[in-house]
Coordinates of N, CA and C in Angstrom, one line a residue:
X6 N 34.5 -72.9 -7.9 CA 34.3 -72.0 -6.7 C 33.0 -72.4 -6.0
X7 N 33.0 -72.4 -4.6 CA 31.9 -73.3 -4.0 C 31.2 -72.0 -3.9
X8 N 29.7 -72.3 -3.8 CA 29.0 -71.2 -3.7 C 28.7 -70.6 -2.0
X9 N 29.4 -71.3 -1.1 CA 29.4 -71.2 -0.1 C 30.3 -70.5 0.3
X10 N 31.1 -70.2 -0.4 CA 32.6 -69.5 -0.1 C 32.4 -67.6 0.1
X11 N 33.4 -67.2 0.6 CA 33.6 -65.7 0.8 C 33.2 -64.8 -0.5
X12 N 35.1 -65.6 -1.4 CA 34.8 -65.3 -2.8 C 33.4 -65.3 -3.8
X13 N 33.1 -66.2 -3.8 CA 31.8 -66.5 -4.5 C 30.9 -65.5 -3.9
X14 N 30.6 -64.8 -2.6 CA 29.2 -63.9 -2.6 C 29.9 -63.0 -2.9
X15 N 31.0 -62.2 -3.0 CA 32.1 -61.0 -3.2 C 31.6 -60.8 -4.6
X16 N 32.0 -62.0 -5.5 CA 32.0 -61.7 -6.8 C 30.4 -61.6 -7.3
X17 N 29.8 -62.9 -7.0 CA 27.8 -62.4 -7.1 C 27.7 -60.7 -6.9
X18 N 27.8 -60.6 -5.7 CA 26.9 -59.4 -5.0 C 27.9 -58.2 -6.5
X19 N 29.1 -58.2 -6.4 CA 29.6 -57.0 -7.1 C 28.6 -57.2 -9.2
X20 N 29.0 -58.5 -9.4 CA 28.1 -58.2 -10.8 C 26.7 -58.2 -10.9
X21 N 25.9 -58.5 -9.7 CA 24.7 -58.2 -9.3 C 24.9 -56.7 -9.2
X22 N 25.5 -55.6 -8.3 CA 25.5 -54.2 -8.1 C 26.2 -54.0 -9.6
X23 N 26.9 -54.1 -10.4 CA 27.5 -53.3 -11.8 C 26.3 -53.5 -12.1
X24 N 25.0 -54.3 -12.6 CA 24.2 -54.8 -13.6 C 23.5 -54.0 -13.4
X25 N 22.8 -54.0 -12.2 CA 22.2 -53.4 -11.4 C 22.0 -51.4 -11.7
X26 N 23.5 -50.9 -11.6 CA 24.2 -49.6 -11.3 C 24.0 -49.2 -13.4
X27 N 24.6 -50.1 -14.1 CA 24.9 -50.4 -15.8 C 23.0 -49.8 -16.2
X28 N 22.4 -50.8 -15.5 CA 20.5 -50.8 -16.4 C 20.2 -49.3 -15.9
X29 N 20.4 -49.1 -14.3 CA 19.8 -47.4 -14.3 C 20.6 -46.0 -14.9
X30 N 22.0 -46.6 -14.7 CA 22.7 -45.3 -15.8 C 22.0 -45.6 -17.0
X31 N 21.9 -46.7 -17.8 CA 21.7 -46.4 -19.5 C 20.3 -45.8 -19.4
X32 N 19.5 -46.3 -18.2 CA 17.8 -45.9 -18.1 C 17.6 -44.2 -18.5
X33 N 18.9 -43.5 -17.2 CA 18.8 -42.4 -17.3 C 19.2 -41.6 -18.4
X34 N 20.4 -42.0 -19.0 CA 21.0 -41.2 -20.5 C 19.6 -41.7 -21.5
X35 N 18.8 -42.4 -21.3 CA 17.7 -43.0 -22.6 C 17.0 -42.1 -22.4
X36 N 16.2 -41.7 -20.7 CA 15.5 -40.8 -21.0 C 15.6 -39.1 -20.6
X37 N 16.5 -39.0 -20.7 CA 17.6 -37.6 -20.0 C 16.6 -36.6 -20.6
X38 N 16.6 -36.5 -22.4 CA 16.4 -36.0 -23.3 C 14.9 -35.4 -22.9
X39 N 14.0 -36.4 -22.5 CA 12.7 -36.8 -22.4 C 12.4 -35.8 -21.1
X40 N 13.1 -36.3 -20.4 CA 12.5 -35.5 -18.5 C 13.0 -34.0 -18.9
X41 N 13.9 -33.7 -19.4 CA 14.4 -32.2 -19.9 C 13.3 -31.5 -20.4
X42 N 12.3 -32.4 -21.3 CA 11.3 -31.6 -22.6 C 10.4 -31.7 -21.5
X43 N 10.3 -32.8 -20.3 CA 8.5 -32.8 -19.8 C 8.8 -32.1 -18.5
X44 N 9.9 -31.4 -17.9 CA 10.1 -30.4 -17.2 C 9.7 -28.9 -17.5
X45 N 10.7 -28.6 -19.6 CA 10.5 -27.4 -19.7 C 8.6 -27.3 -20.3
X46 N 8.3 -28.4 -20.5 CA 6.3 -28.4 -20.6 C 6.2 -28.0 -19.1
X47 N 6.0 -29.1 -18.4 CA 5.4 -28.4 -17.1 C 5.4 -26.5 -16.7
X48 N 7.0 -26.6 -16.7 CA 7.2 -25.0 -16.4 C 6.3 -24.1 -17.2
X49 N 6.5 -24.6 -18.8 CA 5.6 -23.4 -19.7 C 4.0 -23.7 -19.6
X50 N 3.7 -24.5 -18.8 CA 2.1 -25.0 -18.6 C 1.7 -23.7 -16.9
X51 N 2.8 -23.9 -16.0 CA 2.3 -23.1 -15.5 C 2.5 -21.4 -15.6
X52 N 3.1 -21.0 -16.1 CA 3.2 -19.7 -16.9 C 2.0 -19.6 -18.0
X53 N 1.4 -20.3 -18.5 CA 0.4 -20.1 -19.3 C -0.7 -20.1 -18.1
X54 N -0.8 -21.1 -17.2 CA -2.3 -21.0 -16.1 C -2.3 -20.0 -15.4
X55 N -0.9 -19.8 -15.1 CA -0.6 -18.3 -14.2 C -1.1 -17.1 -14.8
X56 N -1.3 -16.7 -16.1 CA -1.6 -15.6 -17.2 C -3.4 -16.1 -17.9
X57 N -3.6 -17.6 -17.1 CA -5.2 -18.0 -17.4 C -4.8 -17.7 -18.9
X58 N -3.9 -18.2 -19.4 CA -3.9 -19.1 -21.2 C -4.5 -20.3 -21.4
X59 N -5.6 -20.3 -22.0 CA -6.3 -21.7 -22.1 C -6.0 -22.5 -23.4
X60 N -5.4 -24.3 -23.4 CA -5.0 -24.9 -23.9 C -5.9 -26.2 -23.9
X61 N -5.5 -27.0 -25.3 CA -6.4 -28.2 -25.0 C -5.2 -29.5 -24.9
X62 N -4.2 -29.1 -24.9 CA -3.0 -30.5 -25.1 C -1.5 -30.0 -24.9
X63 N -0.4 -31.1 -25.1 CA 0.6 -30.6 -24.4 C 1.5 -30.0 -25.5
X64 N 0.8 -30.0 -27.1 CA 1.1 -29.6 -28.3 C 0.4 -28.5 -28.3
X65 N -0.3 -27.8 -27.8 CA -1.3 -26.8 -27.9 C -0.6 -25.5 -26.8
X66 N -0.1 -26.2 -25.7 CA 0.5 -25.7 -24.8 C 1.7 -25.0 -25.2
X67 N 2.4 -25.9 -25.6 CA 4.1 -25.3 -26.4 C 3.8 -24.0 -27.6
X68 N 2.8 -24.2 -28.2 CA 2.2 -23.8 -29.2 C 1.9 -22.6 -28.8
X69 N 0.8 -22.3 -27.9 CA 0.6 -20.8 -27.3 C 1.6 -20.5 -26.7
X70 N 2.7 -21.1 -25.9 CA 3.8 -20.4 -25.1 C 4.5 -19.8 -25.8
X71 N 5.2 -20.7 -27.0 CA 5.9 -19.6 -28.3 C 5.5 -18.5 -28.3
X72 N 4.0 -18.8 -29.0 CA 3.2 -17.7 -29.3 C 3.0 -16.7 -28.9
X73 N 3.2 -16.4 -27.4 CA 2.2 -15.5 -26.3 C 3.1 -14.9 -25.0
X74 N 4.0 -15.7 -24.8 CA 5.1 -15.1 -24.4 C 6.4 -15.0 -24.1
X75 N 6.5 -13.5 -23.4 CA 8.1 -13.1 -24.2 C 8.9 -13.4 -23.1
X76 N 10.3 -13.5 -22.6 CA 10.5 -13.8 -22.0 C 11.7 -12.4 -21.9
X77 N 11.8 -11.2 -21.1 CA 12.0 -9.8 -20.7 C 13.1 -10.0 -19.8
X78 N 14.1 -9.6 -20.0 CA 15.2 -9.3 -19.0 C 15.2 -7.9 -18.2
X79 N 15.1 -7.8 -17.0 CA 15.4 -6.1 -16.1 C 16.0 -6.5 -15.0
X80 N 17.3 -6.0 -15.5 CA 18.3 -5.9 -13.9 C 18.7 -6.7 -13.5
X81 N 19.2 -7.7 -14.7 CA 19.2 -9.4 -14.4 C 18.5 -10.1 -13.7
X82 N 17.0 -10.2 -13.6 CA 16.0 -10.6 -13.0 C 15.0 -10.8 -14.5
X83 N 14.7 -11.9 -14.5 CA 13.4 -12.6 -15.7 C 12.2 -12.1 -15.5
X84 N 11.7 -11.8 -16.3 CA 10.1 -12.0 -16.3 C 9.4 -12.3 -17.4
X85 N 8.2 -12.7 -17.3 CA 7.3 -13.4 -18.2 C 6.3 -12.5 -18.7
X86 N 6.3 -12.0 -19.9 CA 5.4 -10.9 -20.1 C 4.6 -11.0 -21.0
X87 N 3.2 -10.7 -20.8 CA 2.1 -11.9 -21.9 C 1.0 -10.3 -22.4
X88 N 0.6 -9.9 -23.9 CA 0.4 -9.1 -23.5 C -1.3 -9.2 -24.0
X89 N -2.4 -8.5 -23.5 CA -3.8 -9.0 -24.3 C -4.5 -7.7 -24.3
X90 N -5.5 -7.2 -25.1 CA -5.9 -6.1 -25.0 C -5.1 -4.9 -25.1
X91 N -3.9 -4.9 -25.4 CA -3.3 -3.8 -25.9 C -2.7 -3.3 -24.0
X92 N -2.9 -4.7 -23.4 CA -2.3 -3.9 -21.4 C -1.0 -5.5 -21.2
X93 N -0.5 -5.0 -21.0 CA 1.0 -5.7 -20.5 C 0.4 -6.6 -18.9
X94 N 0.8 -8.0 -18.9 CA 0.8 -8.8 -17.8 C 2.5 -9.4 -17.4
X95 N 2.8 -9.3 -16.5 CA 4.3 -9.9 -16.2 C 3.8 -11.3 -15.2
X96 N 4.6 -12.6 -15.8 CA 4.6 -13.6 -14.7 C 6.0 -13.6 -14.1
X97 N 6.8 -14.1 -12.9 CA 7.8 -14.3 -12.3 C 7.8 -15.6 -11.1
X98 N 8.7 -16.2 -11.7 CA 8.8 -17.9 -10.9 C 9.5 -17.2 -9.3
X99 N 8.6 -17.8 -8.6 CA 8.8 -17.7 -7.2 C 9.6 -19.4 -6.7
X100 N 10.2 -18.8 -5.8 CA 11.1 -20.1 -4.9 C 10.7 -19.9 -3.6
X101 N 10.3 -20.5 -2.6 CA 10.2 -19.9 -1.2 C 10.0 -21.4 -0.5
X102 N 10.3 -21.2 0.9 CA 10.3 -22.6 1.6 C 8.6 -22.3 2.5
X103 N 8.0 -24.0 1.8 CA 6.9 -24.6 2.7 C 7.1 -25.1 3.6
X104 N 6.3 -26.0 4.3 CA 6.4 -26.5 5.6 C 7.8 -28.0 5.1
X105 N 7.5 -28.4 4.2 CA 8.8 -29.8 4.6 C 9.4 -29.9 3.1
X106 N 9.8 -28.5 2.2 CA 10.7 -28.1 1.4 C 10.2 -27.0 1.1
X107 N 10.5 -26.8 -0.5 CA 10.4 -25.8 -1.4 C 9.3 -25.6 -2.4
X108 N 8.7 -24.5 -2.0 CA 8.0 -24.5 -3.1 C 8.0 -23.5 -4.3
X109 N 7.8 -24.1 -5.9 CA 8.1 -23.4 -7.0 C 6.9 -22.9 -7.6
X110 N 7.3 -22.1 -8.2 CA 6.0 -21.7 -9.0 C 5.4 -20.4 -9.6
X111 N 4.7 -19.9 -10.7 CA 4.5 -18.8 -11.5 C 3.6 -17.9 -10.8
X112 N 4.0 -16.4 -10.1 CA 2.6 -15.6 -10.0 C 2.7 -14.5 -11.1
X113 N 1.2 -13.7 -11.7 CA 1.5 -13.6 -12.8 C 0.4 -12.2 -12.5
X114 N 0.9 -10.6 -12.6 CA 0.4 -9.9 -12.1 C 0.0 -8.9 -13.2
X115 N -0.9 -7.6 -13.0 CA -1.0 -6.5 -13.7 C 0.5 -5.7 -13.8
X116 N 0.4 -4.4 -14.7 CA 1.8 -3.8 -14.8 C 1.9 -2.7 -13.9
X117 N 0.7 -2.8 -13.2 CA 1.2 -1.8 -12.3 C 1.2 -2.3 -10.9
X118 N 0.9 -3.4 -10.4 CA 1.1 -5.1 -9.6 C 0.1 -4.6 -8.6
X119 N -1.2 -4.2 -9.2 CA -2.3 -3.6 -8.1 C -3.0 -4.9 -8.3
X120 N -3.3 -5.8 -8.9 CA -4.1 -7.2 -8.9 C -2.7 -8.1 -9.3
X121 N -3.3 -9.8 -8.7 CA -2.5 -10.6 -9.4 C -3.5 -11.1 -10.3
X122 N -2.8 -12.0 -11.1 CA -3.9 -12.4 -12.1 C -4.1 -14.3 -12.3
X123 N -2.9 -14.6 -11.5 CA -3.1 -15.8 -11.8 C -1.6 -16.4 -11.0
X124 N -2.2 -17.6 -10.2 CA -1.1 -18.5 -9.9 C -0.9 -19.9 -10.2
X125 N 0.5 -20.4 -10.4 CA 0.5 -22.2 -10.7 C 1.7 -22.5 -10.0
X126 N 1.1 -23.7 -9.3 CA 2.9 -23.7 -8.8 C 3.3 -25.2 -9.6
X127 N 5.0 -25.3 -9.9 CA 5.7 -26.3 -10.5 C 5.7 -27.1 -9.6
X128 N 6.3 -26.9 -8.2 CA 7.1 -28.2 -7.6 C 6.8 -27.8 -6.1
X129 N 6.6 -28.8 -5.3 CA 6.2 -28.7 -4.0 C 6.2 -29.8 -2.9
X130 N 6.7 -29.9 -2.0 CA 7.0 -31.0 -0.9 C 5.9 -31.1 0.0
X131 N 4.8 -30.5 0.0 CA 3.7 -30.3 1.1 C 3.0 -31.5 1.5
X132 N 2.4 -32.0 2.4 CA 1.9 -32.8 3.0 C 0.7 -33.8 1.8
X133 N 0.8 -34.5 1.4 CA -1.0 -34.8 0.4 C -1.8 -35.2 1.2
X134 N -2.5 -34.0 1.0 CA -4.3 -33.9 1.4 C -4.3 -32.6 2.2
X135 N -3.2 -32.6 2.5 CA -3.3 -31.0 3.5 C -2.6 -30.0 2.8
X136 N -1.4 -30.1 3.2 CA -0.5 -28.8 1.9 C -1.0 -28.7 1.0
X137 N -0.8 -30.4 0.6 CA -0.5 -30.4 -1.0 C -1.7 -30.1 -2.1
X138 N -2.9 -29.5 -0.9 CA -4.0 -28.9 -1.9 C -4.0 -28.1 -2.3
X139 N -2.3 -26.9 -2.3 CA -2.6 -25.7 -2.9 C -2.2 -25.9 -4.4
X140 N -2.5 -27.1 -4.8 CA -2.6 -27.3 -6.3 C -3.6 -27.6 -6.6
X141 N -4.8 -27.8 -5.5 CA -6.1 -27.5 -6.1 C -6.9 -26.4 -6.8
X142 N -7.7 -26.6 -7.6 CA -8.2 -24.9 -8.4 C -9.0 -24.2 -7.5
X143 N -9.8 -24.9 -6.7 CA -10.9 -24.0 -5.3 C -9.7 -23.0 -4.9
X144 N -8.4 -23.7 -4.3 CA -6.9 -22.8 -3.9 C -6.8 -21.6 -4.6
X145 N -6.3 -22.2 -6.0 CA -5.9 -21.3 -7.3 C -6.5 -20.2 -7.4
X146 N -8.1 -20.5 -7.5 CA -8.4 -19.6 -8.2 C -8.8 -18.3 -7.3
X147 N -8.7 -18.6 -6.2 CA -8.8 -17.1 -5.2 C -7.7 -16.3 -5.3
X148 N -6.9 -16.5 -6.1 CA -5.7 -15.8 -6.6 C -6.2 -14.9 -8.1
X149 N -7.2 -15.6 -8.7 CA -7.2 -14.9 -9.8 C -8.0 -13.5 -9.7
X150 N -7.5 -12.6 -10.1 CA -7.6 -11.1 -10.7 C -8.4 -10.7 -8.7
X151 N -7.1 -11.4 -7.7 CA -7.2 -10.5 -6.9 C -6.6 -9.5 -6.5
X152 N -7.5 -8.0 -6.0 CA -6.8 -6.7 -5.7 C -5.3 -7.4 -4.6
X153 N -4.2 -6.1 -4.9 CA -3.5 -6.0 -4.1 C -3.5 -5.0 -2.9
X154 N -3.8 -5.1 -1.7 CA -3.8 -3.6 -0.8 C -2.6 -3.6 -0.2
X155 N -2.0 -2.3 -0.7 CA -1.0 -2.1 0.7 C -0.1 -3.5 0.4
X156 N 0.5 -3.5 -0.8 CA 1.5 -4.3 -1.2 C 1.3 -6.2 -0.5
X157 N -0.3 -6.3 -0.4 CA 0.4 -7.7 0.1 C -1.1 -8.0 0.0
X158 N -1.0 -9.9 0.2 CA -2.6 -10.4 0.6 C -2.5 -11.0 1.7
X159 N -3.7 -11.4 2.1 CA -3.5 -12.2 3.5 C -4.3 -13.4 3.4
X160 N -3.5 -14.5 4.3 CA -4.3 -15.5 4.5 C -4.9 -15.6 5.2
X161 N -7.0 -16.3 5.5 CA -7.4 -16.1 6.9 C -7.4 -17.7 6.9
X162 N -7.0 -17.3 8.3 CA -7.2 -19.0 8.7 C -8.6 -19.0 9.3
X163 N -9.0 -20.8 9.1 CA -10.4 -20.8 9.5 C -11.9 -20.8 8.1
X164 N -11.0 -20.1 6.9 CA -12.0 -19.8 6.3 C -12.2 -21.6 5.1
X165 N -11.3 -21.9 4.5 CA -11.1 -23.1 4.1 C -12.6 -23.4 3.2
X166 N -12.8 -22.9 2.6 CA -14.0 -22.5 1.2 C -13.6 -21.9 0.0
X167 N -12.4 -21.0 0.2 CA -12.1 -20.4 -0.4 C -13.2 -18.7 -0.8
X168 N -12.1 -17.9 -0.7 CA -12.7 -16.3 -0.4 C -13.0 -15.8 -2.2
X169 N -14.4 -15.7 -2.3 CA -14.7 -15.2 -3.6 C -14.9 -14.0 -4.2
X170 N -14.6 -12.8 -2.4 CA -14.4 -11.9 -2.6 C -12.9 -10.9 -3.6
X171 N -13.0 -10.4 -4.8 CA -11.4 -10.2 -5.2 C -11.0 -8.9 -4.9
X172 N -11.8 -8.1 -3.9 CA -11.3 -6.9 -3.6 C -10.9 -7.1 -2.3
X173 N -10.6 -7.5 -1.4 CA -10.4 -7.9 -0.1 C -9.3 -8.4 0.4
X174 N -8.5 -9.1 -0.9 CA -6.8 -8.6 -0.9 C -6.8 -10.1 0.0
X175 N -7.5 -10.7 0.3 CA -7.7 -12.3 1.2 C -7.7 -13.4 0.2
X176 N -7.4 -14.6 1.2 CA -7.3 -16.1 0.8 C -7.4 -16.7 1.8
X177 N -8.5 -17.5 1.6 CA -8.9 -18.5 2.5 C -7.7 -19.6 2.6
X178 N -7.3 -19.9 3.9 CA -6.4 -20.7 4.1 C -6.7 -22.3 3.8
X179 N -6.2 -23.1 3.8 CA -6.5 -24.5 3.7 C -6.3 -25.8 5.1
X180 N -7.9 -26.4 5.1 CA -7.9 -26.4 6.7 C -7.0 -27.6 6.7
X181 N -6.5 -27.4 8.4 CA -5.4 -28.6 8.5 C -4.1 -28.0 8.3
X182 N -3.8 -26.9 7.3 CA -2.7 -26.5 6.7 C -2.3 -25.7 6.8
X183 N -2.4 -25.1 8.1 CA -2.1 -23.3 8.3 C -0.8 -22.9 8.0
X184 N 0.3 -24.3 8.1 CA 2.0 -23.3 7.7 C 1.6 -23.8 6.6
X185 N 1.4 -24.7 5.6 CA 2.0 -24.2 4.4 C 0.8 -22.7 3.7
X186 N -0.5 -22.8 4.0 CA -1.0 -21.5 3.8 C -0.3 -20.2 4.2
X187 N 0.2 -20.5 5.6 CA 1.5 -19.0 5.8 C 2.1 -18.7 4.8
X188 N 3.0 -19.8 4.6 CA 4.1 -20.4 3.5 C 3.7 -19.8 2.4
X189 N 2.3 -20.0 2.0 CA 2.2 -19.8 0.6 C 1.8 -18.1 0.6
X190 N 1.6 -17.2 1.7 CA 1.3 -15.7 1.8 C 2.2 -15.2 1.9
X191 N 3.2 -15.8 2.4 CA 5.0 -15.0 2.7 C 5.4 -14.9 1.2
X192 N 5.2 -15.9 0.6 CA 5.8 -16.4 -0.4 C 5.3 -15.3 -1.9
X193 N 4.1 -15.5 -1.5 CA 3.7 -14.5 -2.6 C 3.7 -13.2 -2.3
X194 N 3.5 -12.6 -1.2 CA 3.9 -11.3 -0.6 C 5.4 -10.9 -1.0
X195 N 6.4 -11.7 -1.1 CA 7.5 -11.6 -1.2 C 7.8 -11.4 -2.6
X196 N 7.2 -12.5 -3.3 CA 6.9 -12.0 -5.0 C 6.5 -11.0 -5.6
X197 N 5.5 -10.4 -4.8 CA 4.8 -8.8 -5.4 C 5.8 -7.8 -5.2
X198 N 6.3 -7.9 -3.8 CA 7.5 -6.4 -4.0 C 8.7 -7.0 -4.5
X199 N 9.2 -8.3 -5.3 CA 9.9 -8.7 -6.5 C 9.9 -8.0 -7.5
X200 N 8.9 -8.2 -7.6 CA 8.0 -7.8 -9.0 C 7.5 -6.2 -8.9
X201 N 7.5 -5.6 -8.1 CA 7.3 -3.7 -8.3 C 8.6 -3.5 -8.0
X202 N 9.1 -4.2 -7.7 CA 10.9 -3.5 -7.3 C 11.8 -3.7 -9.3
X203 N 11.7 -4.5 -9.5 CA 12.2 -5.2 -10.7 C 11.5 -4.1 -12.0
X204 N 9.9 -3.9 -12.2 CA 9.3 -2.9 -12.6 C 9.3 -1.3 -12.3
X205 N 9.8 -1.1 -11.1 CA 10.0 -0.1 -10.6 C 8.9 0.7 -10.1
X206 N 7.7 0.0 -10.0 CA 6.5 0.8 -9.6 C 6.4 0.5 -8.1
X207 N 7.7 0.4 -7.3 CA 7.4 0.4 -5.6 C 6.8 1.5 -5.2
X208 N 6.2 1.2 -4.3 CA 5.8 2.8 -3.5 C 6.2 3.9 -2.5

């Protein structure tokens, strides 16, 4: 068969694409097993940062999640319930749309959902360097053991330092990034009356 022929690229090109199609199917069944375990780590990593569980490794991680918490059914709705000091904390994975997908991730409140206590997010489509800094901790941690007023927090735009006040029920927006900062206030606004609706402490 001449290599210049119709035949001849028909038949190249198709065992070039089987060889091709053959190495990344076997790639993916080799490491199926693997992305499964380094998925359900990530998730239990942010349910532990969400609840401020501190870990030194990704064996230390699995280790306190066993350990620490429970995972609570009400009303066919999950929650994550971690308890310290003899007072009950609930985490709940939020879904909500950013500016150019979805974003996933753990908020993790008091039991009576008057402060949050902590957020992590899993998965997120946001811009890198602008969105995608709400996985920075300066972000995060304005979340931690902030009051709730009047069922919600707010983002101010403009502020971009991050708000160290935690009675003020605010969050400094992220500059450049005012929708996914919306994004990220809707989103968690939406999670808190989740979460008193599910606990039943609405008002």
């Amino acid at each position: 068969m001449k290599k210049q022929s119709k035949s001849y690229t028909i038949i190249f090109t198709f065992i070039v694409s089987f060889i091709f199609v053959f190495v990344l199917a076997l790639a993916n069944e080799l490491t199926k097993e693997q992305i499964v375990k380094n998925q359900q780590l990530f998730e239990r990593k942010a349910v532990l940062n969400a609840f401020g569980i501190i870990y030194e490794n990704d064996d230390e991680a699995f280790e306190k999640y066993e350990d620490t918490i429970k995972i609570e059914k009400y009303n066919d709705e999950i929650l994550y319930e971690y308890e310290k000091n003899d007072e009950k904390f609930y985490g709940f994975k939020f879904t909500g749309n950013g500016l150019w997908g979805t974003i996933t991730g753990i908020l993790a409140v008091n039991s009576d959902v008057s402060q949050i206590l902590g957020i992590d997010f899993i998965s997120h489509n946001e811009t890198p360097g602008l969105g995608g800094r709400i996985e920075e901790e300066w972000f995060k941690d304005q979340f931690k053991n902030e009051k709730i007023i009047n069922n919600n927090i707010k983002v101010i735009v403009g502020g971009g330092e991050g708000d160290l006040d935690k009675e003020n029920s605010e969050i400094d927006s992220i500059t450049g990034a005012t929708r996914t900062s919306e994004s990220v206030q809707k989103i968690t606004n939406d999670t808190i009356y989740k979460i008193k609706t599910i606990l039943g402490v609405n008002e």
